[in-house]
Structure formats: structure tokens, C-alpha cells
Amino acid sequence: MNCVSIEYPEARILAKQLDETIKSRRIESYNLKDYEKLIRIGFINKNLDDFNQLLDRSIEGAGSSGNTIRVKLDGGMNLILAPEYGGVVLYHSNGEEARHHLRVDFASGESLTVRLTSMGLVYAARDEQLPGLYMYKRDYLGAPNPLDLTEEQFRKLVTSQRTQLKPLLVGKDAVVTGLSNSAFQDIIWRAGIHPHRKASELTPTQAYALYPAMRGLVEERLHLGGKDEFVDLFGKQGGYTPKMGPSMKDAECPRCGVKVEKMAHGGGQVYYCPGCQK
């Protein structure tokens, strides 16, 4: 099974499915596997007994902000899931086994499995502990989600900066939360903007194209069930194929036909079209 980073659209898809599927379920037991490395790098509770606080609690609902999913339980308890750099969250109606770091078993016979394939978070936390969790603080208490800003608000935040666009759209200082390099490449391709372009240097046409490009990307990924390497709660593969990215190596731009190029940019690799991104 292919795994892919969980960005804002995919986290929102999973949270909605969780809310509709496991709400009111009571947790009967849990199982943790292969957690030693996760403990060392802070991706799971250092004290695994914290997960005992999930037992005999009922799910009140699930939601997301940025890359982070919050499963809220009664009694002020939470299960925080943030498989942002790779992970799989699956629902099992028949108790079937799946590779996991955490499996939660419900009294009704179903189960939920969570497996991280790269950096992320699987954490049991009480309400008062949430502001101390980096990913929760970043995604719930930091910058707004991409769909929560109006076009005017977004344009003012971006064009007032002198930095390049990537750190404004991706990372801890971004003006929105929940987007990564994959989204960035498609957004600037849609808007016809070169990766090295500074926000303060955008032409009026580019400045006005950026917000619709971001919103259009997010809405399309939501509509199509996420990126094509993403699998949802029920194992269904997403239907959105990125327009720019590693799959475009040696390929031609789908818009203008010019050969796609790759550059090192902002701590990663960016694919772009030199023909229509200026």
C-alpha cells in the first residue's frame, strides 16, 4: 500500500469519515506495536500508560485543522493523529488485522488502526495538555486553514512580504496551515508563478491568481478524495493526480508542452514549467 503525506485536504477527509463512522463508539481495548523508535523521537507518548485513559470512553466526535486530526472522547480525553509525512488510518468493521502502531478496539466489534510511515504523531492527551503538543499548537492555535481566509485577507498577507512564496505557504511561518511541498508545486503552477518569485514581486495578475489557485487545489482534492497515493479511512485511493511533482520527471507541462524542470528550493525539490511559470 502506498503512503503519502497527509495535508489539509486529506486530514479533513479522514476527520469527516471518523466523525461519521466512530462517533458514540466505546473503546474497549487497544494495542501498541513497534513503538520504541516513536518514543525516542517524540512521536508517541513517552509513558504508554497514558493510553489507558482511552479505555471505557466514548467517542464524541472528530475534527481537523491543518494536518492534525483530533478525536475527542468523553471525560476530557483526546486521541491526536497527525501522520503528516506519511501514514495510514484505517477502519475495520470485522476486526481484521492490519499493520499498525496503534489499534483501538471498540466494544461493538470494530477497530481503528494507525500506522506512521514517517514523521507524525499518535498521542493520547487530556484537554489541558493539548496546547503543549507542538502539532496541535501549530495547527489549531496558529495560522488559519486555507479555506478560512477570504481572498482579500490572503492577498494582503502574502503581498506584504518580501520573502519567496514557499515559506509563506509551507512551514511553521506560513500564512496558512496544512499545506506542504506537494500543494505548493501545484498552486504556483496553476497561478503561473516561478518558484523563485518573491511575494512582493508578483505582478497584479499573479497576485490575483494565487488565491484561486490555492482554493481550487484544496477543493479539487477534497472533491476527489485526496491525492492519488492517499488512502482514506476505508482504504479507498484518492483521485487527485498532482500536476507537478516527481511523477513529472522528463515529462512535458500539461498546459503548454514545455519540458518540466526540477530545482532544489526551500529545503526540497520543486518541479515546475519554465514555459508558463514566470
mmCIF file with all atom_site columns, N, CA and C in Angstrom, residues 73-134:
data_model
loop_
_atom_site.group_PDB
_atom_site.id
_atom_site.type_symbol
_atom_site.label_atom_id
_atom_site.label_alt_id
_atom_site.label_comp_id
_atom_site.label_asym_id
_atom_site.label_entity_id
_atom_site.label_seq_id
_atom_site.pdbx_PDB_ins_code
_atom_site.Cartn_x
_atom_site.Cartn_y
_atom_site.Cartn_z
_atom_site.occupancy
_atom_site.B_iso_or_equiv
_atom_site.pdbx_formal_charge
_atom_site.auth_seq_id
_atom_site.auth_comp_id
_atom_site.auth_asym_id
_atom_site.auth_atom_id
_atom_site.pdbx_PDB_model_num
ATOM 1   N N  . LEU A 1 73  ? -12.890 12.415 22.993 1.00 0.00 ? 73  LEU A N  1
ATOM 2   C CA . LEU A 1 73  ? -13.586 11.422 23.794 1.00 0.00 ? 73  LEU A CA 1
ATOM 3   C C  . LEU A 1 73  ? -14.245 12.095 24.983 1.00 0.00 ? 73  LEU A C  1
ATOM 4   N N  . ASP A 1 74  ? -15.150 11.386 25.625 1.00 0.00 ? 74  ASP A N  1
ATOM 5   C CA . ASP A 1 74  ? -15.778 11.956 26.815 1.00 0.00 ? 74  ASP A CA 1
ATOM 6   C C  . ASP A 1 74  ? -14.766 12.017 27.955 1.00 0.00 ? 74  ASP A C  1
ATOM 7   N N  . GLY A 1 75  ? -15.088 12.800 28.967 1.00 0.00 ? 75  GLY A N  1
ATOM 8   C CA . GLY A 1 75  ? -14.196 12.939 30.115 1.00 0.00 ? 75  GLY A CA 1
ATOM 9   C C  . GLY A 1 75  ? -12.967 13.779 29.854 1.00 0.00 ? 75  GLY A C  1
ATOM 10  N N  . GLY A 1 76  ? -12.988 14.593 28.777 1.00 0.00 ? 76  GLY A N  1
ATOM 11  C CA . GLY A 1 76  ? -11.860 15.489 28.521 1.00 0.00 ? 76  GLY A CA 1
ATOM 12  C C  . GLY A 1 76  ? -10.627 14.806 27.972 1.00 0.00 ? 76  GLY A C  1
ATOM 13  N N  . MET A 1 77  ? -10.809 13.660 27.290 1.00 0.00 ? 77  MET A N  1
ATOM 14  C CA . MET A 1 77  ? -9.679  12.912 26.735 1.00 0.00 ? 77  MET A CA 1
ATOM 15  C C  . MET A 1 77  ? -9.688  13.033 25.217 1.00 0.00 ? 77  MET A C  1
ATOM 16  N N  . ASN A 1 78  ? -8.501  12.917 24.603 1.00 0.00 ? 78  ASN A N  1
ATOM 17  C CA . ASN A 1 78  ? -8.360  13.069 23.156 1.00 0.00 ? 78  ASN A CA 1
ATOM 18  C C  . ASN A 1 78  ? -7.341  12.082 22.610 1.00 0.00 ? 78  ASN A C  1
ATOM 19  N N  . LEU A 1 79  ? -7.564  11.696 21.366 1.00 0.00 ? 79  LEU A N  1
ATOM 20  C CA . LEU A 1 79  ? -6.571  10.955 20.596 1.00 0.00 ? 79  LEU A CA 1
ATOM 21  C C  . LEU A 1 79  ? -6.174  11.859 19.431 1.00 0.00 ? 79  LEU A C  1
ATOM 22  N N  . ILE A 1 80  ? -4.910  12.270 19.398 1.00 0.00 ? 80  ILE A N  1
ATOM 23  C CA . ILE A 1 80  ? -4.411  13.180 18.379 1.00 0.00 ? 80  ILE A CA 1
ATOM 24  C C  . ILE A 1 80  ? -3.636  12.379 17.338 1.00 0.00 ? 80  ILE A C  1
ATOM 25  N N  . LEU A 1 81  ? -4.043  12.514 16.084 1.00 0.00 ? 81  LEU A N  1
ATOM 26  C CA . LEU A 1 81  ? -3.412  11.799 14.973 1.00 0.00 ? 81  LEU A CA 1
ATOM 27  C C  . LEU A 1 81  ? -2.892  12.815 13.961 1.00 0.00 ? 81  LEU A C  1
ATOM 28  N N  . ALA A 1 82  ? -1.605  12.754 13.673 1.00 0.00 ? 82  ALA A N  1
ATOM 29  C CA . ALA A 1 82  ? -1.024  13.685 12.699 1.00 0.00 ? 82  ALA A CA 1
ATOM 30  C C  . ALA A 1 82  ? 0.021   12.959 11.860 1.00 0.00 ? 82  ALA A C  1
ATOM 31  N N  . PRO A 1 83  ? -0.422  12.091 10.951 1.00 0.00 ? 83  PRO A N  1
ATOM 32  C CA . PRO A 1 83  ? 0.532   11.361 10.097 1.00 0.00 ? 83  PRO A CA 1
ATOM 33  C C  . PRO A 1 83  ? 0.957   12.203 8.902  1.00 0.00 ? 83  PRO A C  1
ATOM 34  N N  . GLU A 1 84  ? 1.440   13.408 9.154  1.00 0.00 ? 84  GLU A N  1
ATOM 35  C CA . GLU A 1 84  ? 1.580   14.386 8.079  1.00 0.00 ? 84  GLU A CA 1
ATOM 36  C C  . GLU A 1 84  ? 2.662   14.047 7.056  1.00 0.00 ? 84  GLU A C  1
ATOM 37  N N  . TYR A 1 85  ? 3.703   13.328 7.445  1.00 0.00 ? 85  TYR A N  1
ATOM 38  C CA . TYR A 1 85  ? 4.746   12.988 6.477  1.00 0.00 ? 85  TYR A CA 1
ATOM 39  C C  . TYR A 1 85  ? 4.641   11.543 6.004  1.00 0.00 ? 85  TYR A C  1
ATOM 40  N N  . GLY A 1 86  ? 3.528   10.908 6.273  1.00 0.00 ? 86  GLY A N  1
ATOM 41  C CA . GLY A 1 86  ? 3.297   9.551  5.804  1.00 0.00 ? 86  GLY A CA 1
ATOM 42  C C  . GLY A 1 86  ? 2.620   8.716  6.865  1.00 0.00 ? 86  GLY A C  1
ATOM 43  N N  . GLY A 1 87  ? 1.483   8.161  6.518  1.00 0.00 ? 87  GLY A N  1
ATOM 44  C CA . GLY A 1 87  ? 0.783   7.313  7.466  1.00 0.00 ? 87  GLY A CA 1
ATOM 45  C C  . GLY A 1 87  ? -0.531  6.830  6.902  1.00 0.00 ? 87  GLY A C  1
ATOM 46  N N  . VAL A 1 88  ? -1.089  5.835  7.569  1.00 0.00 ? 88  VAL A N  1
ATOM 47  C CA . VAL A 1 88  ? -2.343  5.234  7.150  1.00 0.00 ? 88  VAL A CA 1
ATOM 48  C C  . VAL A 1 88  ? -3.245  5.085  8.372  1.00 0.00 ? 88  VAL A C  1
ATOM 49  N N  . VAL A 1 89  ? -4.479  5.578  8.249  1.00 0.00 ? 89  VAL A N  1
ATOM 50  C CA . VAL A 1 89  ? -5.503  5.433  9.290  1.00 0.00 ? 89  VAL A CA 1
ATOM 51  C C  . VAL A 1 89  ? -6.654  4.651  8.663  1.00 0.00 ? 89  VAL A C  1
ATOM 52  N N  . LEU A 1 90  ? -6.983  3.480  9.241  1.00 0.00 ? 90  LEU A N  1
ATOM 53  C CA . LEU A 1 90  ? -7.980  2.596  8.639  1.00 0.00 ? 90  LEU A CA 1
ATOM 54  C C  . LEU A 1 90  ? -9.019  2.140  9.655  1.00 0.00 ? 90  LEU A C  1
ATOM 55  N N  . TYR A 1 91  ? -10.241 2.007  9.168  1.00 0.00 ? 91  TYR A N  1
ATOM 56  C CA . TYR A 1 91  ? -11.359 1.474  9.960  1.00 0.00 ? 91  TYR A CA 1
ATOM 57  C C  . TYR A 1 91  ? -11.614 0.035  9.523  1.00 0.00 ? 91  TYR A C  1
ATOM 58  N N  . HIS A 1 92  ? -11.828 -0.843 10.504 1.00 0.00 ? 92  HIS A N  1
ATOM 59  C CA . HIS A 1 92  ? -12.062 -2.254 10.228 1.00 0.00 ? 92  HIS A CA 1
ATOM 60  C C  . HIS A 1 92  ? -13.388 -2.672 10.865 1.00 0.00 ? 92  HIS A C  1
ATOM 61  N N  . SER A 1 93  ? -14.307 -3.105 10.036 1.00 0.00 ? 93  SER A N  1
ATOM 62  C CA . SER A 1 93  ? -15.631 -3.471 10.545 1.00 0.00 ? 93  SER A CA 1
ATOM 63  C C  . SER A 1 93  ? -15.700 -4.897 11.060 1.00 0.00 ? 93  SER A C  1
ATOM 64  N N  . ASN A 1 94  ? -14.744 -5.732 10.659 1.00 0.00 ? 94  ASN A N  1
ATOM 65  C CA . ASN A 1 94  ? -14.808 -7.145 11.023 1.00 0.00 ? 94  ASN A CA 1
ATOM 66  C C  . ASN A 1 94  ? -13.668 -7.597 11.919 1.00 0.00 ? 94  ASN A C  1
ATOM 67  N N  . GLY A 1 95  ? -12.953 -6.638 12.484 1.00 0.00 ? 95  GLY A N  1
ATOM 68  C CA . GLY A 1 95  ? -11.864 -6.980 13.394 1.00 0.00 ? 95  GLY A CA 1
ATOM 69  C C  . GLY A 1 95  ? -10.639 -7.552 12.707 1.00 0.00 ? 95  GLY A C  1
ATOM 70  N N  . GLU A 1 96  ? -10.521 -7.352 11.371 1.00 0.00 ? 96  GLU A N  1
ATOM 71  C CA . GLU A 1 96  ? -9.367  -7.892 10.662 1.00 0.00 ? 96  GLU A CA 1
ATOM 72  C C  . GLU A 1 96  ? -8.087  -7.199 11.124 1.00 0.00 ? 96  GLU A C  1
ATOM 73  N N  . GLU A 1 97  ? -6.980  -7.894 10.975 1.00 0.00 ? 97  GLU A N  1
ATOM 74  C CA . GLU A 1 97  ? -5.693  -7.380 11.436 1.00 0.00 ? 97  GLU A CA 1
ATOM 75  C C  . GLU A 1 97  ? -5.040  -6.540 10.338 1.00 0.00 ? 97  GLU A C  1
ATOM 76  N N  . ALA A 1 98  ? -4.303  -5.519 10.730 1.00 0.00 ? 98  ALA A N  1
ATOM 77  C CA . ALA A 1 98  ? -3.545  -4.689 9.799  1.00 0.00 ? 98  ALA A CA 1
ATOM 78  C C  . ALA A 1 98  ? -2.298  -4.195 10.508 1.00 0.00 ? 98  ALA A C  1
ATOM 79  N N  . ARG A 1 99  ? -1.254  -3.932 9.737  1.00 0.00 ? 99  ARG A N  1
ATOM 80  C CA . ARG A 1 99  ? -0.032  -3.380 10.338 1.00 0.00 ? 99  ARG A CA 1
ATOM 81  C C  . ARG A 1 99  ? -0.375  -2.068 11.025 1.00 0.00 ? 99  ARG A C  1
ATOM 82  N N  . HIS A 1 100 ? 0.158   -1.884 12.217 1.00 0.00 ? 100 HIS A N  1
ATOM 83  C CA . HIS A 1 100 ? -0.207  -0.678 12.964 1.00 0.00 ? 100 HIS A CA 1
ATOM 84  C C  . HIS A 1 100 ? 0.836   -0.350 14.019 1.00 0.00 ? 100 HIS A C  1
ATOM 85  N N  . HIS A 1 101 ? 0.813   0.910  14.428 1.00 0.00 ? 101 HIS A N  1
ATOM 86  C CA . HIS A 1 101 ? 1.475   1.309  15.667 1.00 0.00 ? 101 HIS A CA 1
ATOM 87  C C  . HIS A 1 101 ? 0.454   1.348  16.802 1.00 0.00 ? 101 HIS A C  1
ATOM 88  N N  . LEU A 1 102 ? -0.773  1.744  16.452 1.00 0.00 ? 102 LEU A N  1
ATOM 89  C CA . LEU A 1 102 ? -1.862  1.751  17.430 1.00 0.00 ? 102 LEU A CA 1
ATOM 90  C C  . LEU A 1 102 ? -3.100  1.103  16.811 1.00 0.00 ? 102 LEU A C  1
ATOM 91  N N  . ARG A 1 103 ? -3.694  0.187  17.564 1.00 0.00 ? 103 ARG A N  1
ATOM 92  C CA . ARG A 1 103 ? -5.005  -0.346 17.197 1.00 0.00 ? 103 ARG A CA 1
ATOM 93  C C  . ARG A 1 103 ? -5.950  -0.084 18.357 1.00 0.00 ? 103 ARG A C  1
ATOM 94  N N  . VAL A 1 104 ? -7.094  0.502  18.032 1.00 0.00 ? 104 VAL A N  1
ATOM 95  C CA . VAL A 1 104 ? -8.133  0.768  19.022 1.00 0.00 ? 104 VAL A CA 1
ATOM 96  C C  . VAL A 1 104 ? -9.308  -0.150 18.717 1.00 0.00 ? 104 VAL A C  1
ATOM 97  N N  . ASP A 1 105 ? -9.732  -0.928 19.701 1.00 0.00 ? 105 ASP A N  1
ATOM 98  C CA . ASP A 1 105 ? -10.844 -1.857 19.534 1.00 0.00 ? 105 ASP A CA 1
ATOM 99  C C  . ASP A 1 105 ? -12.085 -1.312 20.237 1.00 0.00 ? 105 ASP A C  1
ATOM 100 N N  . PHE A 1 106 ? -13.201 -1.311 19.517 1.00 0.00 ? 106 PHE A N  1
ATOM 101 C CA . PHE A 1 106 ? -14.453 -0.804 20.070 1.00 0.00 ? 106 PHE A CA 1
ATOM 102 C C  . PHE A 1 106 ? -15.312 -1.945 20.605 1.00 0.00 ? 106 PHE A C  1
ATOM 103 N N  . ALA A 1 107 ? -16.135 -1.617 21.575 1.00 0.00 ? 107 ALA A N  1
ATOM 104 C CA . ALA A 1 107 ? -16.991 -2.629 22.204 1.00 0.00 ? 107 ALA A CA 1
ATOM 105 C C  . ALA A 1 107 ? -17.950 -3.256 21.200 1.00 0.00 ? 107 ALA A C  1
ATOM 106 N N  . SER A 1 108 ? -18.252 -2.541 20.131 1.00 0.00 ? 108 SER A N  1
ATOM 107 C CA . SER A 1 108 ? -19.179 -3.028 19.114 1.00 0.00 ? 108 SER A CA 1
ATOM 108 C C  . SER A 1 108 ? -18.521 -3.990 18.124 1.00 0.00 ? 108 SER A C  1
ATOM 109 N N  . GLY A 1 109 ? -17.209 -4.240 18.269 1.00 0.00 ? 109 GLY A N  1
ATOM 110 C CA . GLY A 1 109 ? -16.524 -5.221 17.447 1.00 0.00 ? 109 GLY A CA 1
ATOM 111 C C  . GLY A 1 109 ? -15.646 -4.647 16.359 1.00 0.00 ? 109 GLY A C  1
ATOM 112 N N  . GLU A 1 110 ? -15.794 -3.363 16.030 1.00 0.00 ? 110 GLU A N  1
ATOM 113 C CA . GLU A 1 110 ? -14.956 -2.744 15.012 1.00 0.00 ? 110 GLU A CA 1
ATOM 114 C C  . GLU A 1 110 ? -13.629 -2.305 15.618 1.00 0.00 ? 110 GLU A C  1
ATOM 115 N N  . SER A 1 111 ? -12.705 -1.883 14.752 1.00 0.00 ? 111 SER A N  1
ATOM 116 C CA . SER A 1 111 ? -11.421 -1.384 15.238 1.00 0.00 ? 111 SER A CA 1
ATOM 117 C C  . SER A 1 111 ? -10.891 -0.289 14.324 1.00 0.00 ? 111 SER A C  1
ATOM 118 N N  . LEU A 1 112 ? -9.925  0.440  14.837 1.00 0.00 ? 112 LEU A N  1
ATOM 119 C CA . LEU A 1 112 ? -9.262  1.520  14.115 1.00 0.00 ? 112 LEU A CA 1
ATOM 120 C C  . LEU A 1 112 ? -7.769  1.281  14.236 1.00 0.00 ? 112 LEU A C  1
ATOM 121 N N  . THR A 1 113 ? -7.052  1.317  13.112 1.00 0.00 ? 113 THR A N  1
ATOM 122 C CA . THR A 1 113 ? -5.601  1.167  13.161 1.00 0.00 ? 113 THR A CA 1
ATOM 123 C C  . THR A 1 113 ? -4.928  2.422  12.626 1.00 0.00 ? 113 THR A C  1
ATOM 124 N N  . VAL A 1 114 ? -3.792  2.741  13.227 1.00 0.00 ? 114 VAL A N  1
ATOM 125 C CA . VAL A 1 114 ? -2.993  3.899  12.827 1.00 0.00 ? 114 VAL A CA 1
ATOM 126 C C  . VAL A 1 114 ? -1.549  3.444  12.668 1.00 0.00 ? 114 VAL A C  1
ATOM 127 N N  . ARG A 1 115 ? -0.980  3.747  11.516 1.00 0.00 ? 115 ARG A N  1
ATOM 128 C CA . ARG A 1 115 ? 0.427   3.410  11.270 1.00 0.00 ? 115 ARG A CA 1
ATOM 129 C C  . ARG A 1 115 ? 1.135   4.614  10.667 1.00 0.00 ? 115 ARG A C  1
ATOM 130 N N  . LEU A 1 116 ? 2.231   5.026  11.296 1.00 0.00 ? 116 LEU A N  1
ATOM 131 C CA . LEU A 1 116 ? 3.068   6.089  10.753 1.00 0.00 ? 116 LEU A CA 1
ATOM 132 C C  . LEU A 1 116 ? 4.131   5.467  9.861  1.00 0.00 ? 116 LEU A C  1
ATOM 133 N N  . THR A 1 117 ? 4.383   6.086  8.719  1.00 0.00 ? 117 THR A N  1
ATOM 134 C CA . THR A 1 117 ? 5.450   5.618  7.842  1.00 0.00 ? 117 THR A CA 1
ATOM 135 C C  . THR A 1 117 ? 6.602   6.605  7.788  1.00 0.00 ? 117 THR A C  1
ATOM 136 N N  . SER A 1 118 ? 6.425   7.757  8.421  1.00 0.00 ? 118 SER A N  1
ATOM 137 C CA . SER A 1 118 ? 7.480   8.760  8.517  1.00 0.00 ? 118 SER A CA 1
ATOM 138 C C  . SER A 1 118 ? 7.165   9.633  9.731  1.00 0.00 ? 118 SER A C  1
ATOM 139 N N  . MET A 1 119 ? 7.534   10.899 9.694  1.00 0.00 ? 119 MET A N  1
ATOM 140 C CA . MET A 1 119 ? 7.299   11.774 10.830 1.00 0.00 ? 119 MET A CA 1
ATOM 141 C C  . MET A 1 119 ? 5.817   12.023 11.038 1.00 0.00 ? 119 MET A C  1
ATOM 142 N N  . GLY A 1 120 ? 5.395   12.073 12.294 1.00 0.00 ? 120 GLY A N  1
ATOM 143 C CA . GLY A 1 120 ? 3.995   12.306 12.605 1.00 0.00 ? 120 GLY A CA 1
ATOM 144 C C  . GLY A 1 120 ? 3.750   12.223 14.092 1.00 0.00 ? 120 GLY A C  1
ATOM 145 N N  . LEU A 1 121 ? 2.501   11.993 14.463 1.00 0.00 ? 121 LEU A N  1
ATOM 146 C CA . LEU A 1 121 ? 2.143   11.975 15.881 1.00 0.00 ? 121 LEU A CA 1
ATOM 147 C C  . LEU A 1 121 ? 0.948   11.061 16.112 1.00 0.00 ? 121 LEU A C  1
ATOM 148 N N  . VAL A 1 122 ? 1.063   10.225 17.148 1.00 0.00 ? 122 VAL A N  1
ATOM 149 C CA . VAL A 1 122 ? -0.051  9.436  17.666 1.00 0.00 ? 122 VAL A CA 1
ATOM 150 C C  . VAL A 1 122 ? -0.015  9.641  19.169 1.00 0.00 ? 122 VAL A C  1
ATOM 151 N N  . TYR A 1 123 ? -0.978  10.381 19.712 1.00 0.00 ? 123 TYR A N  1
ATOM 152 C CA . TYR A 1 123 ? -0.841  10.844 21.092 1.00 0.00 ? 123 TYR A CA 1
ATOM 153 C C  . TYR A 1 123 ? -2.164  10.826 21.832 1.00 0.00 ? 123 TYR A C  1
ATOM 154 N N  . ALA A 1 124 ? -2.131  10.283 23.035 1.00 0.00 ? 124 ALA A N  1
ATOM 155 C CA . ALA A 1 124 ? -3.280  10.332 23.940 1.00 0.00 ? 124 ALA A CA 1
ATOM 156 C C  . ALA A 1 124 ? -3.064  11.507 24.887 1.00 0.00 ? 124 ALA A C  1
ATOM 157 N N  . ALA A 1 125 ? -4.014  12.434 24.939 1.00 0.00 ? 125 ALA A N  1
ATOM 158 C CA . ALA A 1 125 ? -3.808  13.655 25.722 1.00 0.00 ? 125 ALA A CA 1
ATOM 159 C C  . ALA A 1 125 ? -5.123  14.176 26.281 1.00 0.00 ? 125 ALA A C  1
ATOM 160 N N  . ARG A 1 126 ? -5.043  14.703 27.475 1.00 0.00 ? 126 ARG A N  1
ATOM 161 C CA . ARG A 1 126 ? -6.196  15.361 28.073 1.00 0.00 ? 126 ARG A CA 1
ATOM 162 C C  . ARG A 1 126 ? -6.333  16.771 27.493 1.00 0.00 ? 126 ARG A C  1
ATOM 163 N N  . ASP A 1 127 ? -7.516  17.359 27.635 1.00 0.00 ? 127 ASP A N  1
ATOM 164 C CA . ASP A 1 127 ? -7.765  18.685 27.070 1.00 0.00 ? 127 ASP A CA 1
ATOM 165 C C  . ASP A 1 127 ? -6.710  19.699 27.474 1.00 0.00 ? 127 ASP A C  1
ATOM 166 N N  . GLU A 1 128 ? -6.333  19.694 28.749 1.00 0.00 ? 128 GLU A N  1
ATOM 167 C CA . GLU A 1 128 ? -5.395  20.693 29.244 1.00 0.00 ? 128 GLU A CA 1
ATOM 168 C C  . GLU A 1 128 ? -3.971  20.481 28.727 1.00 0.00 ? 128 GLU A C  1
ATOM 169 N N  . GLN A 1 129 ? -3.684  19.298 28.182 1.00 0.00 ? 129 GLN A N  1
ATOM 170 C CA . GLN A 1 129 ? -2.350  19.022 27.642 1.00 0.00 ? 129 GLN A CA 1
ATOM 171 C C  . GLN A 1 129 ? -2.207  19.449 26.181 1.00 0.00 ? 129 GLN A C  1
ATOM 172 N N  . LEU A 1 130 ? -3.300  19.657 25.496 1.00 0.00 ? 130 LEU A N  1
ATOM 173 C CA . LEU A 1 130 ? -3.254  19.902 24.053 1.00 0.00 ? 130 LEU A CA 1
ATOM 174 C C  . LEU A 1 130 ? -2.396  21.100 23.647 1.00 0.00 ? 130 LEU A C  1
ATOM 175 N N  . PRO A 1 131 ? -2.486  22.254 24.335 1.00 0.00 ? 131 PRO A N  1
ATOM 176 C CA . PRO A 1 131 ? -1.658  23.399 23.917 1.00 0.00 ? 131 PRO A CA 1
ATOM 177 C C  . PRO A 1 131 ? -0.162  23.131 24.011 1.00 0.00 ? 131 PRO A C  1
ATOM 178 N N  . GLY A 1 132 ? 0.232   22.099 24.756 1.00 0.00 ? 132 GLY A N  1
ATOM 179 C CA . GLY A 1 132 ? 1.643   21.764 24.876 1.00 0.00 ? 132 GLY A CA 1
ATOM 180 C C  . GLY A 1 132 ? 2.154   20.837 23.792 1.00 0.00 ? 132 GLY A C  1
ATOM 181 N N  . LEU A 1 133 ? 1.259   20.307 22.968 1.00 0.00 ? 133 LEU A N  1
ATOM 182 C CA . LEU A 1 133 ? 1.659   19.448 21.856 1.00 0.00 ? 133 LEU A CA 1
ATOM 183 C C  . LEU A 1 133 ? 1.977   20.316 20.645 1.00 0.00 ? 133 LEU A C  1
ATOM 184 N N  . TYR A 1 134 ? 3.190   20.193 20.102 1.00 0.00 ? 134 TYR A N  1
ATOM 185 C CA . TYR A 1 134 ? 3.640   21.083 19.032 1.00 0.00 ? 134 TYR A CA 1
ATOM 186 C C  . TYR A 1 134 ? 2.678   21.086 17.857 1.00 0.00 ? 134 TYR A C  1
#
